Short mmCIF file of C-alpha atoms in Angstrom, two decimals:
data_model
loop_
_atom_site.label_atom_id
_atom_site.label_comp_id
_atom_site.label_asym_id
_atom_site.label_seq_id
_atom_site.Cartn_x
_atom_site.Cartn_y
_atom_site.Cartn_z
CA UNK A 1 -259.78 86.83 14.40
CA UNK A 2 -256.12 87.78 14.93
CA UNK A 3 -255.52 90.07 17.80
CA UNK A 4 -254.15 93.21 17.02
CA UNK A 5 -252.29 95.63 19.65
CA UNK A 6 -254.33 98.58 19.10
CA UNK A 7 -253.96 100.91 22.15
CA UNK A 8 -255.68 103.94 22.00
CA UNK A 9 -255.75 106.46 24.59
CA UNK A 10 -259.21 108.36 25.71
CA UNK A 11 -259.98 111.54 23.64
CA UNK A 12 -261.75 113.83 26.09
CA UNK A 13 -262.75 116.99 23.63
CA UNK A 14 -266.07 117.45 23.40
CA UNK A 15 -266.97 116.62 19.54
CA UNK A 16 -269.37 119.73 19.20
CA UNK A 17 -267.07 121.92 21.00
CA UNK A 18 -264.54 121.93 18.45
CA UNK A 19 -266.80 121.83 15.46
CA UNK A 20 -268.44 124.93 17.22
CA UNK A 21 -264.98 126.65 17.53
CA UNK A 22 -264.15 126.14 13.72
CA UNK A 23 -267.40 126.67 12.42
CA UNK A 24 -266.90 130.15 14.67
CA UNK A 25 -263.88 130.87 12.85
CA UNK A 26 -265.16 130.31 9.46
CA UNK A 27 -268.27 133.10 10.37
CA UNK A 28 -266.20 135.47 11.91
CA UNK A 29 -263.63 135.58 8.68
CA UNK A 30 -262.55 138.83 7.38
CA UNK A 31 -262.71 138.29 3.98
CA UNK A 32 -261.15 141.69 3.28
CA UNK A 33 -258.09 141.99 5.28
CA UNK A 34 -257.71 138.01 4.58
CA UNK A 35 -254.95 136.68 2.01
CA UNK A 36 -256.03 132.66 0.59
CA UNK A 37 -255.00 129.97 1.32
CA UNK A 38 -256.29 130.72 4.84
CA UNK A 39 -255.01 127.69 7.81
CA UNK A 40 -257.42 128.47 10.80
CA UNK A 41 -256.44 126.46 13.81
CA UNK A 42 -257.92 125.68 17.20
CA UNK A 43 -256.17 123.58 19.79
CA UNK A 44 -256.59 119.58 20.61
CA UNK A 45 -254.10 118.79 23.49
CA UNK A 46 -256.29 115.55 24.01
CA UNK A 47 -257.11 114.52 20.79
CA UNK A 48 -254.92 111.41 19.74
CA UNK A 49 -254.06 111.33 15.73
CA UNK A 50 -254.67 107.91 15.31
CA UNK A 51 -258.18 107.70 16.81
CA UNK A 52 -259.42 110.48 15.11
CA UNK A 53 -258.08 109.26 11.66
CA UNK A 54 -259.99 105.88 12.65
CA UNK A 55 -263.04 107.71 13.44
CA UNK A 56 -263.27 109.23 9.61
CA UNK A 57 -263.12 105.83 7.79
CA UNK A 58 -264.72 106.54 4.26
CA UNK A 59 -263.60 110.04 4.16
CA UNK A 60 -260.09 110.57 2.16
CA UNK A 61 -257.25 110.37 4.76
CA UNK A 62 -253.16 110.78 5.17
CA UNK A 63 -250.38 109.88 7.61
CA UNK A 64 -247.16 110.58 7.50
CA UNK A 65 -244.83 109.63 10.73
CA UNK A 66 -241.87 111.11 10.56
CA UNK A 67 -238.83 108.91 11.12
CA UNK A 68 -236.10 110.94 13.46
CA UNK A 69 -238.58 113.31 15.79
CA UNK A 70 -241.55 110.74 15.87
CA UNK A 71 -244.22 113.53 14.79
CA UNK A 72 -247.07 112.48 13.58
CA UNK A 73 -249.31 114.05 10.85
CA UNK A 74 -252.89 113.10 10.15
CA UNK A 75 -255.25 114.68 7.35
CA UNK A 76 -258.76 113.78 7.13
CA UNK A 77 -260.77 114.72 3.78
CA UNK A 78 -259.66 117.15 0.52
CA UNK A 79 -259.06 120.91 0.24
CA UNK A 80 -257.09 121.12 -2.88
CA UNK A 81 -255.85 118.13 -4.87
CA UNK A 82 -253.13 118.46 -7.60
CA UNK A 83 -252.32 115.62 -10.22
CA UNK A 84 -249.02 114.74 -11.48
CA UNK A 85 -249.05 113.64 -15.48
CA UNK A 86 -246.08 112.74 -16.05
CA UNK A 87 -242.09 112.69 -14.90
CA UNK A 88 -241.54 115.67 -17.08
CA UNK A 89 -244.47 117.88 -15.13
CA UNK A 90 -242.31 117.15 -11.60
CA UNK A 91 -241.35 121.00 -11.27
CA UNK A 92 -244.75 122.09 -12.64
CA UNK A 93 -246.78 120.27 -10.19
CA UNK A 94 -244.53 120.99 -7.65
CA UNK A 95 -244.31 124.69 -7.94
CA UNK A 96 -247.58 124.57 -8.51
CA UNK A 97 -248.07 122.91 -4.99
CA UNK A 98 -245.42 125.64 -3.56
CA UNK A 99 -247.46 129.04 -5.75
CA UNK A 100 -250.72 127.67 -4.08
CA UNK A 101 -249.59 127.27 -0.41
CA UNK A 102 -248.65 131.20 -1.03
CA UNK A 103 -246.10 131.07 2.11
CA UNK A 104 -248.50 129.58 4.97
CA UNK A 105 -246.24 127.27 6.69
CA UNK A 106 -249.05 125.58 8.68
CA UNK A 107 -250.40 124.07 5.63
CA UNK A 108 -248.52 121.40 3.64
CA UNK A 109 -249.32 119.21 0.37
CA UNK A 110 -249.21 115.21 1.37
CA UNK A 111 -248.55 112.48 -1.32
CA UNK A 112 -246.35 110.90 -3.98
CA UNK A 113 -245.18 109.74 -7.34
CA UNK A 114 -245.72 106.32 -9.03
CA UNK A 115 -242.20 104.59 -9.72
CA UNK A 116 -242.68 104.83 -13.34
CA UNK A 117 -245.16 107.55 -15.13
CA UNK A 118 -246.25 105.34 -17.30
CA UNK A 119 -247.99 102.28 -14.85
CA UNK A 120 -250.39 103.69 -12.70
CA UNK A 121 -252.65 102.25 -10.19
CA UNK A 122 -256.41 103.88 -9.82
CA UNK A 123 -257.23 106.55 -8.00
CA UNK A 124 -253.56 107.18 -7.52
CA UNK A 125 -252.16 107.85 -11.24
CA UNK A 126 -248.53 109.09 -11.88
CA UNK A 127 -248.65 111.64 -8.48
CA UNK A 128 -250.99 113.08 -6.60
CA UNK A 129 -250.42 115.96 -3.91
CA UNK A 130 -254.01 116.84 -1.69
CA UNK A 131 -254.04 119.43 1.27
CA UNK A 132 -256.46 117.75 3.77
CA UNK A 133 -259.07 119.35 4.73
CA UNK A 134 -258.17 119.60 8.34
CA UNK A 135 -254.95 118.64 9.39
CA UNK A 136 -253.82 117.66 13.01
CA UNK A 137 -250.60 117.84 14.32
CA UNK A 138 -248.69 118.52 17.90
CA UNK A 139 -251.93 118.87 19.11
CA UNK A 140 -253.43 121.71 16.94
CA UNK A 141 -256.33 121.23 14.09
CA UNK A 142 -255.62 123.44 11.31
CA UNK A 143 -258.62 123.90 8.63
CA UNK A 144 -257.37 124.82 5.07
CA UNK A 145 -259.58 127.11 3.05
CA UNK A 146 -258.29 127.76 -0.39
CA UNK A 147 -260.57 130.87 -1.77
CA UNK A 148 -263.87 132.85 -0.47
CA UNK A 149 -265.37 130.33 -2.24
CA UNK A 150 -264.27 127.79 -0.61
CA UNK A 151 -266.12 128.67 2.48
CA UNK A 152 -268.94 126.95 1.73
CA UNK A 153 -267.83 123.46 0.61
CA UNK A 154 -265.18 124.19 4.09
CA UNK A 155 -268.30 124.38 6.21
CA UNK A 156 -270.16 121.16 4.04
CA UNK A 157 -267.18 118.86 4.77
CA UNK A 158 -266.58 119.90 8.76
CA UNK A 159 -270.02 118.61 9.03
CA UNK A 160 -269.04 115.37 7.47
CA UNK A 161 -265.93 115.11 9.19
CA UNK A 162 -266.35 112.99 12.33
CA UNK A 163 -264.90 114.89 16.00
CA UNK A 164 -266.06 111.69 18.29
CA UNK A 165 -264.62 109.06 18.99
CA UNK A 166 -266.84 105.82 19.77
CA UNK A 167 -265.32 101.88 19.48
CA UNK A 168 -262.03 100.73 17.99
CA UNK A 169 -261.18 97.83 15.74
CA UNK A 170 -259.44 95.63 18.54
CA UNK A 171 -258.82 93.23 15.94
CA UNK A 172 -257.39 92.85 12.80
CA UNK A 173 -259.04 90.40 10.00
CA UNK A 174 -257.63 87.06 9.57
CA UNK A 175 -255.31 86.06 6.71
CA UNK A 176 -256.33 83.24 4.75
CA UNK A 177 -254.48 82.94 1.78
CA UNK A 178 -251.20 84.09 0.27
CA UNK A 179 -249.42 83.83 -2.70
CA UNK A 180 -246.30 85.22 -4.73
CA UNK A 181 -245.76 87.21 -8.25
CA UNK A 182 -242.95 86.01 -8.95
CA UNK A 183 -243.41 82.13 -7.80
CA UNK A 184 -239.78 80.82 -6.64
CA UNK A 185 -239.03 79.31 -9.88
CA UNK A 186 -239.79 82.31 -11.44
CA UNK A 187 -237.99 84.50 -9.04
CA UNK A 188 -234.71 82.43 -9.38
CA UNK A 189 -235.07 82.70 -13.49
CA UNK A 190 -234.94 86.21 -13.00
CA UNK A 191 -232.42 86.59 -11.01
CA UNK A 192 -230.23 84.32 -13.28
CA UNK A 193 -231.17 86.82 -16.04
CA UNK A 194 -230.30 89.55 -14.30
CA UNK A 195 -227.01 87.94 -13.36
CA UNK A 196 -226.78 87.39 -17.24
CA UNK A 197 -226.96 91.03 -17.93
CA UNK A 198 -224.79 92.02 -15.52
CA UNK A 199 -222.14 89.23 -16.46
CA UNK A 200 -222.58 91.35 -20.24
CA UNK A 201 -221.96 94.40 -18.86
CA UNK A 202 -224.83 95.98 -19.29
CA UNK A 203 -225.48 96.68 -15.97
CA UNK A 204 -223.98 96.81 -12.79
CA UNK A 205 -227.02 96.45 -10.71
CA UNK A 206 -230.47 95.91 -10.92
CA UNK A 207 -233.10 95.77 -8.29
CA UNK A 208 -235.78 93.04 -9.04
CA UNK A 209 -238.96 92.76 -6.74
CA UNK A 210 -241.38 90.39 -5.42
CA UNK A 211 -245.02 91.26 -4.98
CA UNK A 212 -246.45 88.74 -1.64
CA UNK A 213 -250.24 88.82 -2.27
CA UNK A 214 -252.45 88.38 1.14
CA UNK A 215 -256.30 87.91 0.93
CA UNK A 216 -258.26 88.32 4.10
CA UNK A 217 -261.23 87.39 5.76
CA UNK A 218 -262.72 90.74 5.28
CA UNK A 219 -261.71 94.23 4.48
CA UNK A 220 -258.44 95.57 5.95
CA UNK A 221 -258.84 99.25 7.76
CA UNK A 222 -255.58 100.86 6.86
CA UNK A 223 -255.42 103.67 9.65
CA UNK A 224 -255.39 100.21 11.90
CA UNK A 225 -252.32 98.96 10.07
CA UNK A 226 -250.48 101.88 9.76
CA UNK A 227 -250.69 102.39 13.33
CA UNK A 228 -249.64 98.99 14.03
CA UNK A 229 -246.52 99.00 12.13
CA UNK A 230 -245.79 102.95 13.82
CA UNK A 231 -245.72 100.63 16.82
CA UNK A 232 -244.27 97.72 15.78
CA UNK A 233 -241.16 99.43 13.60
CA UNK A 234 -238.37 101.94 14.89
CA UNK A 235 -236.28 104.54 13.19
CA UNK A 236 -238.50 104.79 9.81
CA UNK A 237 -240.99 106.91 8.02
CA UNK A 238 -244.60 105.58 8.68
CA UNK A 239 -247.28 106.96 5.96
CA UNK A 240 -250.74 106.07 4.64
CA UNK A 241 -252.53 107.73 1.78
CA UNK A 242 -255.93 106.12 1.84
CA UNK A 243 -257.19 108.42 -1.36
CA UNK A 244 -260.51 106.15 -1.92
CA UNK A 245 -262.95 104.47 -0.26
CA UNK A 246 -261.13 100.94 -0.79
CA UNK A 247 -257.32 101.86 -2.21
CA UNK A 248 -254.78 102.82 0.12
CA UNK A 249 -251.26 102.35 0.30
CA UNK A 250 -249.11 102.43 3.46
CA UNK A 251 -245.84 101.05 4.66
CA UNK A 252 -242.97 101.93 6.96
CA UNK A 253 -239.58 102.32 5.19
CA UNK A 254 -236.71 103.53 6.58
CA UNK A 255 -234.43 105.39 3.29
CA UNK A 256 -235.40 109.49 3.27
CA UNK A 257 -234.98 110.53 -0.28
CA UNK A 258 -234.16 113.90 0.50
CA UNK A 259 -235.02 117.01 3.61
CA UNK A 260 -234.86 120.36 2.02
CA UNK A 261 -235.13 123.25 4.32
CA UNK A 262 -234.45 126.54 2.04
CA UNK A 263 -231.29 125.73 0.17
CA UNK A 264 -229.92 123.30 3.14
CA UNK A 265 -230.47 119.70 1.53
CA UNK A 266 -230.01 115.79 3.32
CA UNK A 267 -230.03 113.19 1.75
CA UNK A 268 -228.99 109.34 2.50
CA UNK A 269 -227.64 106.39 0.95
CA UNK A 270 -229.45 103.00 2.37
CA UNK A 271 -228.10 99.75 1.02
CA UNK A 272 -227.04 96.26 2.19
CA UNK A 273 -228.71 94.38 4.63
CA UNK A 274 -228.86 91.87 7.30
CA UNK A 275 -231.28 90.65 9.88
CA UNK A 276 -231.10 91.39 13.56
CA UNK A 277 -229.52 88.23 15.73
CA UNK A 278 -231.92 87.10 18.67
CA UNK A 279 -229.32 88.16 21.30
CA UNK A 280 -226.75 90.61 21.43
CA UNK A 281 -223.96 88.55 20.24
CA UNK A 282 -225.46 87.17 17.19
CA UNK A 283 -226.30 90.88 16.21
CA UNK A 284 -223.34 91.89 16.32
CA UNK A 285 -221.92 88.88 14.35
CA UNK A 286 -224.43 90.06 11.44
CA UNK A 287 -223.25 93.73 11.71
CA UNK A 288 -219.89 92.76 11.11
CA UNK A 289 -220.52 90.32 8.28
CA UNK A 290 -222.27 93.37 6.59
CA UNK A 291 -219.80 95.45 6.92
CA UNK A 292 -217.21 93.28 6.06
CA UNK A 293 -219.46 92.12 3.07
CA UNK A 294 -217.80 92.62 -0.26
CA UNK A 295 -221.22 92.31 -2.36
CA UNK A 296 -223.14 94.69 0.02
CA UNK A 297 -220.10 97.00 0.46
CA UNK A 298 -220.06 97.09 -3.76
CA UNK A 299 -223.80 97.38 -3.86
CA UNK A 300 -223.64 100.34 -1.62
CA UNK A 301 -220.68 102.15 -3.39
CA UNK A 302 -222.62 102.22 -6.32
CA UNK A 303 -225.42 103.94 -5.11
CA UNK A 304 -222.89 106.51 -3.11
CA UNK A 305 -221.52 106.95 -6.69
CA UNK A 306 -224.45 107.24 -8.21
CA UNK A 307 -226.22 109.93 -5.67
CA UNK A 308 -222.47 112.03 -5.79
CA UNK A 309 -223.34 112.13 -9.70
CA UNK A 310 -227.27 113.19 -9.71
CA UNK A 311 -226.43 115.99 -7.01
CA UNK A 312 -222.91 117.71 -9.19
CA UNK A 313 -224.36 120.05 -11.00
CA UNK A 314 -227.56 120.77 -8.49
CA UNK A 315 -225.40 121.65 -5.12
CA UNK A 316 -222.44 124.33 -4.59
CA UNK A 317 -220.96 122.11 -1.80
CA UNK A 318 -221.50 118.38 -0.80
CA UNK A 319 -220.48 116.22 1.83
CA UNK A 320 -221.46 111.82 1.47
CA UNK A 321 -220.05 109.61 4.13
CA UNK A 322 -217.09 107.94 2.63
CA UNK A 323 -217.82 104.66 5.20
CA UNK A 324 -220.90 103.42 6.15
CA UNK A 325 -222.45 102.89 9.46
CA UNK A 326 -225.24 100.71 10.30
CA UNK A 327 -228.73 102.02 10.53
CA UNK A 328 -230.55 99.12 13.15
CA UNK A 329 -233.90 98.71 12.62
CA UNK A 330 -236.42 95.99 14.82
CA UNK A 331 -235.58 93.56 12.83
CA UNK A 332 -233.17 94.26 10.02
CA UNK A 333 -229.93 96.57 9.45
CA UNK A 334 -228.60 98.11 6.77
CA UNK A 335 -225.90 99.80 5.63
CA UNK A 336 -226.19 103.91 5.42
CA UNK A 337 -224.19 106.73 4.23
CA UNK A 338 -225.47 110.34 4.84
CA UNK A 339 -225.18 113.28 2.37
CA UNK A 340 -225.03 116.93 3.02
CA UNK A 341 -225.15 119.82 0.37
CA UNK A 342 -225.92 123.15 0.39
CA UNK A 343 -228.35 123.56 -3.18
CA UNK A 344 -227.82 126.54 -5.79
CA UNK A 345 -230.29 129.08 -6.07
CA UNK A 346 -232.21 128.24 -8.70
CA UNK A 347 -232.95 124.59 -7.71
CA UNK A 348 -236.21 123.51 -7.04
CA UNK A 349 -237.82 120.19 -5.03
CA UNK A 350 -239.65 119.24 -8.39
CA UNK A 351 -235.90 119.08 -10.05
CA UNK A 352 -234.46 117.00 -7.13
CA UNK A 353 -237.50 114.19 -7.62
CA UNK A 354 -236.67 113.86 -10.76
CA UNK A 355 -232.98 113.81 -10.49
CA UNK A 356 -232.81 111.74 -7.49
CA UNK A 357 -235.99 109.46 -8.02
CA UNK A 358 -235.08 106.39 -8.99
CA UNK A 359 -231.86 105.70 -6.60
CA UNK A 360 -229.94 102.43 -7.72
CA UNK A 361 -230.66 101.14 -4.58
CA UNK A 362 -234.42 100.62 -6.03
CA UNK A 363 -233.81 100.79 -9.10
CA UNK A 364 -230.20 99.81 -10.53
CA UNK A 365 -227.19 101.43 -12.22
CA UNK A 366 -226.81 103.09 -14.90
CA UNK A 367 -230.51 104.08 -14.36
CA UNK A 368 -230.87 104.73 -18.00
CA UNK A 369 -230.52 100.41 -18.73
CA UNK A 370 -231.86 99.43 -15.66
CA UNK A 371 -235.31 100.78 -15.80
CA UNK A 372 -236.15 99.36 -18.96
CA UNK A 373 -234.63 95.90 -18.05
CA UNK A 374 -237.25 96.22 -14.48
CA UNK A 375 -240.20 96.67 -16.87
CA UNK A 376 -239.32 93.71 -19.25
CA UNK A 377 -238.43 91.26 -16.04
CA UNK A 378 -240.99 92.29 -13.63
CA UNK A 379 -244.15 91.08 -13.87
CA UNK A 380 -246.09 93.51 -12.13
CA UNK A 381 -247.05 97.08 -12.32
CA UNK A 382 -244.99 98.44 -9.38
CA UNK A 383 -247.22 101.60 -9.21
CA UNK A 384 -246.39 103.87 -6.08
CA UNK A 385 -243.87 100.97 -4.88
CA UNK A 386 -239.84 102.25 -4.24
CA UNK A 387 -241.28 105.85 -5.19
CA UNK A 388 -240.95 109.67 -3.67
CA UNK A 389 -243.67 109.60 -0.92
CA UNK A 390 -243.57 112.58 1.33
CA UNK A 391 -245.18 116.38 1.67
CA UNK A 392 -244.51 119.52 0.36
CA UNK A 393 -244.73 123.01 2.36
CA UNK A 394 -244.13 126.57 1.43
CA UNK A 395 -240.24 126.56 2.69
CA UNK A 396 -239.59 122.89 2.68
CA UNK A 397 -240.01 119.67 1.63
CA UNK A 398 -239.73 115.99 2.66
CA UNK A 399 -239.73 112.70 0.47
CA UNK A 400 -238.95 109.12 1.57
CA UNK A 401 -238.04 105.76 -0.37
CA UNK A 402 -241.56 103.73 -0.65
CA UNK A 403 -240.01 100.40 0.30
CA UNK A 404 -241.57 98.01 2.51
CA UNK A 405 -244.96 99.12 1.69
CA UNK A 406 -248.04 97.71 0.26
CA UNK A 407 -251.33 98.21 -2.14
CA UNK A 408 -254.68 97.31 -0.54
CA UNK A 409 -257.93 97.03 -1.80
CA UNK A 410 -261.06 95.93 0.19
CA UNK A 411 -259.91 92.41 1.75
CA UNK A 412 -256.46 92.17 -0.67
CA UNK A 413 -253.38 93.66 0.40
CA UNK A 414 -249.97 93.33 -2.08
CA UNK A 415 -247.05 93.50 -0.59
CA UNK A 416 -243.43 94.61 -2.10
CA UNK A 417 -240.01 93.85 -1.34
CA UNK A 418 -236.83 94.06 -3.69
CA UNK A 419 -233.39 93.13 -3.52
CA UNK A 420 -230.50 94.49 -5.30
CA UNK A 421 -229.20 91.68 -8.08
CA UNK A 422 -225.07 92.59 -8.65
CA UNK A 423 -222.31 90.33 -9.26
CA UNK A 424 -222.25 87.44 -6.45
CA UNK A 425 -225.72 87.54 -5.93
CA UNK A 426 -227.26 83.95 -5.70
CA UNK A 427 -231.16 83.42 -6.14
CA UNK A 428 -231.54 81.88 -2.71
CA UNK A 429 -229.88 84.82 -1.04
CA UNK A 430 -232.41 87.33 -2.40
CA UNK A 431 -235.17 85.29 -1.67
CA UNK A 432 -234.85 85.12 1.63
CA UNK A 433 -233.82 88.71 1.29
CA UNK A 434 -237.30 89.79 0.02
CA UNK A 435 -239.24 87.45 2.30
CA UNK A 436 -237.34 89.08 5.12
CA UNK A 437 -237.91 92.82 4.25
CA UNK A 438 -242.17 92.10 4.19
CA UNK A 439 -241.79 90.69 7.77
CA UNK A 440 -242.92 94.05 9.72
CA UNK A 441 -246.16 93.24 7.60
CA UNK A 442 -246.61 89.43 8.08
CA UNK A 443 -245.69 89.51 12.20
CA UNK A 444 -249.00 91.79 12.46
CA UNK A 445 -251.22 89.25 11.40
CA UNK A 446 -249.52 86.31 13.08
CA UNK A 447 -251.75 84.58 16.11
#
């Protein structure tokens, strides 16, 4: 078996304790003074996140890590679950999300969108937003109820939920066999086509992707591997959305598609890249080269242009970083330009998701020929890879990029890296590129 570094701390709570104190608060609800949803809390100073997310494998779970304060979220089975159908029900689904939440800003809506409506993967379809059951967070439990009827089935799934904590997975399974969609033959025909296209001028860029199948000696837990890449990775958002019994998908990417808090929006470019050096003078060799990279310099302009264009007509004022400045990761950087507006009145988060969603820096540019071109080339359903991934609360909402992230079922686990294709790039290049942004993944299960 390869060792993991699972460290856990010790959760002291006593398990019946705090199923006693929110079974208490269910019993003692006023149903007539109460408005619904109801978020009924009790506090869990000594409960870690990760252990208790562990603890409840089989039961529908979330993550989310979030990438500048290092909070972590953790949901554990389903109070209210709303589907997405399409691109064109974005707003509906999420003001739905926002009308249902009914102001309680304890409660939030975790999930995402699949990069194209039309190629879903099971269980997760074309989006999916759930309110766990019982959320924990900075220490607190909060337990959503959604109606007086949903007292019952509330009280049904605390029993199931698990509040003790016995043995960890000190280990995670070994990897015995991997294998690439495209092949490198096929990768470098691809590219050359894309080069083709571009040479036409029918695009300027277009990402193209690599999916890095792993099979494993048994089945993956993905709590475990979340966790290990929250410790393994810096500065990006961790999340898992383990919706079924054996589909999850998790990753650690560092590009926020947008923070909206009331009408304030950010937003970020994140494009170009480089590895870290092994010492402090070789990194800083490979910052410069980035920066003074003409290809990554023009394959981050256009997605500056292209985010200055999908915000004009949304936004009474914006501000986007007219030079970049490198974002350092463990073991890549990248170039990143920051955006600022303040949003009209009548804009809603369902609007910016589908203005915003796909950037060109997972996508391509113009959008409009790119996205067609991606699902001609590609041959793979890319499903909730390079998608909005994020949650959605009564005042605000949060989405990042789904980049280096992966699919797994049972004992498989797909990984996904892309690589922006514009004038000057060579095959080799982007290659490496790919094989280099799936790295957080692979070092996990290295001996």
């Amino acid at each position: 078996m390869n060792k993991s570094k699972l460290k856990f701390g010790t959760s002291t709570e006593p398990a019946p304790n705090l199923l006693s104190q929110l079974l208490g608060k269910l019993d003692s609800l006023d149903l007539e003074g109460s408005e619904f949803p109801l978020s009924l809390s009790v506090a869990t100073p000594s409960v870690n996140v990760w252990e208790w997310l562990v603890a409840n494998e089989g039961l529908p779970r979330v993550v989310w890590g979030d990438r500048d304060s290092a909070r972590t979220m953790g949901g554990v089975g389903v109070a209210d679950d709303i589907s997405v159908e399409g691109k064109d029900s974005y707003s509906s689904a999420v003001e739905l999300c926002r009308k249902t939440l009914n102001g309680d800003r304890r409660l939030r809506y975790f999930g995402g969108l699949a990069f194209d409506a039309s190629a879903e993967w099971p269980v997760f379809g074309a989006g999916r937003f759930i309110i766990p059951r019982i959320t924990l967070a900075d220490g607190v439990m909060t337990l959503a109820v959604m109606d007086p009827a949903d007292i019952h089935q509330a009280k049904q799934d605390l029993q199931r939920i698990r509040f003790e904590f016995g043995d960890f997975p000190n280990s995670l399974p070994r990897l015995i066999s991997k294998n690439y969609l495209p092949n490198r033959d096929g990768w470098d025909a691809r590219v050359r086509e894309a080069l083709s296209l571009i040479q036409n001028e029918a695009l300027e860029k277009i990402v193209l992707s690599r999916q890095t199948n792993l099979q494993f000696e048994s089945r993956l837990n993905p709590i475990s591997l979340a966790h290990e890449l929250s410790r393994t990775t810096h500065d990006c958002f961790v999340f898992c959305f383990n919706f079924g019994p054996e589909s999850s998908f998790l990753g650690a990417t560092p590009e926020r598609l947008f923070y909206r808090h009331g009408q304030v929006l950010q937003s970020e470019v994140v494009a170009g890249t480089r590895m870290r050096g092994s010492n402090v003078e070789e990194d800083q060799n490979l910052e410069q080269d980035l920066l003074d990279s003409d290809k990554d310099q023009r394959e981050h302009d256009i997605v500056r242009k292209s985010i200055r264009q999908k915000l004009h007509k949304f936004v009474e004022q914006l501000e986007v970083d007219s030079q970049a400045s490198i974002l350092k990761l463990a073991r890549k950087q990248h170039l990143r330009s920051n955006v600022l507006g303040m949003l009209k009145p009548d804009v809603d988060d369902g609007m910016l998701l589908s203005r915003l969603h796909p950037t060109p820096a997972v996508g391509g540019y113009p959008t409009e020929n790119a996205l067609p071109e991606i699902a001609r080339i590609e041959p793979f359903n890319r499903g909730w890879y390079a998608a909005p991934v994020g949650w959605i609360g009564s005042d605000s909402a949060h989405f990042a990029v789904a980049i280096r992230s992966g699919w797994a079922v049972a004992d498989r686990l797909s990984l996904f890296s892309g690589a922006g294709i514009v004038r000057g790039s060579r095959p080799e290049a982007e290659w490496e590129e790919v094989e280099n942004k799936i790295q957080d993944f692979l070092s996990i299960f290295r001996d």
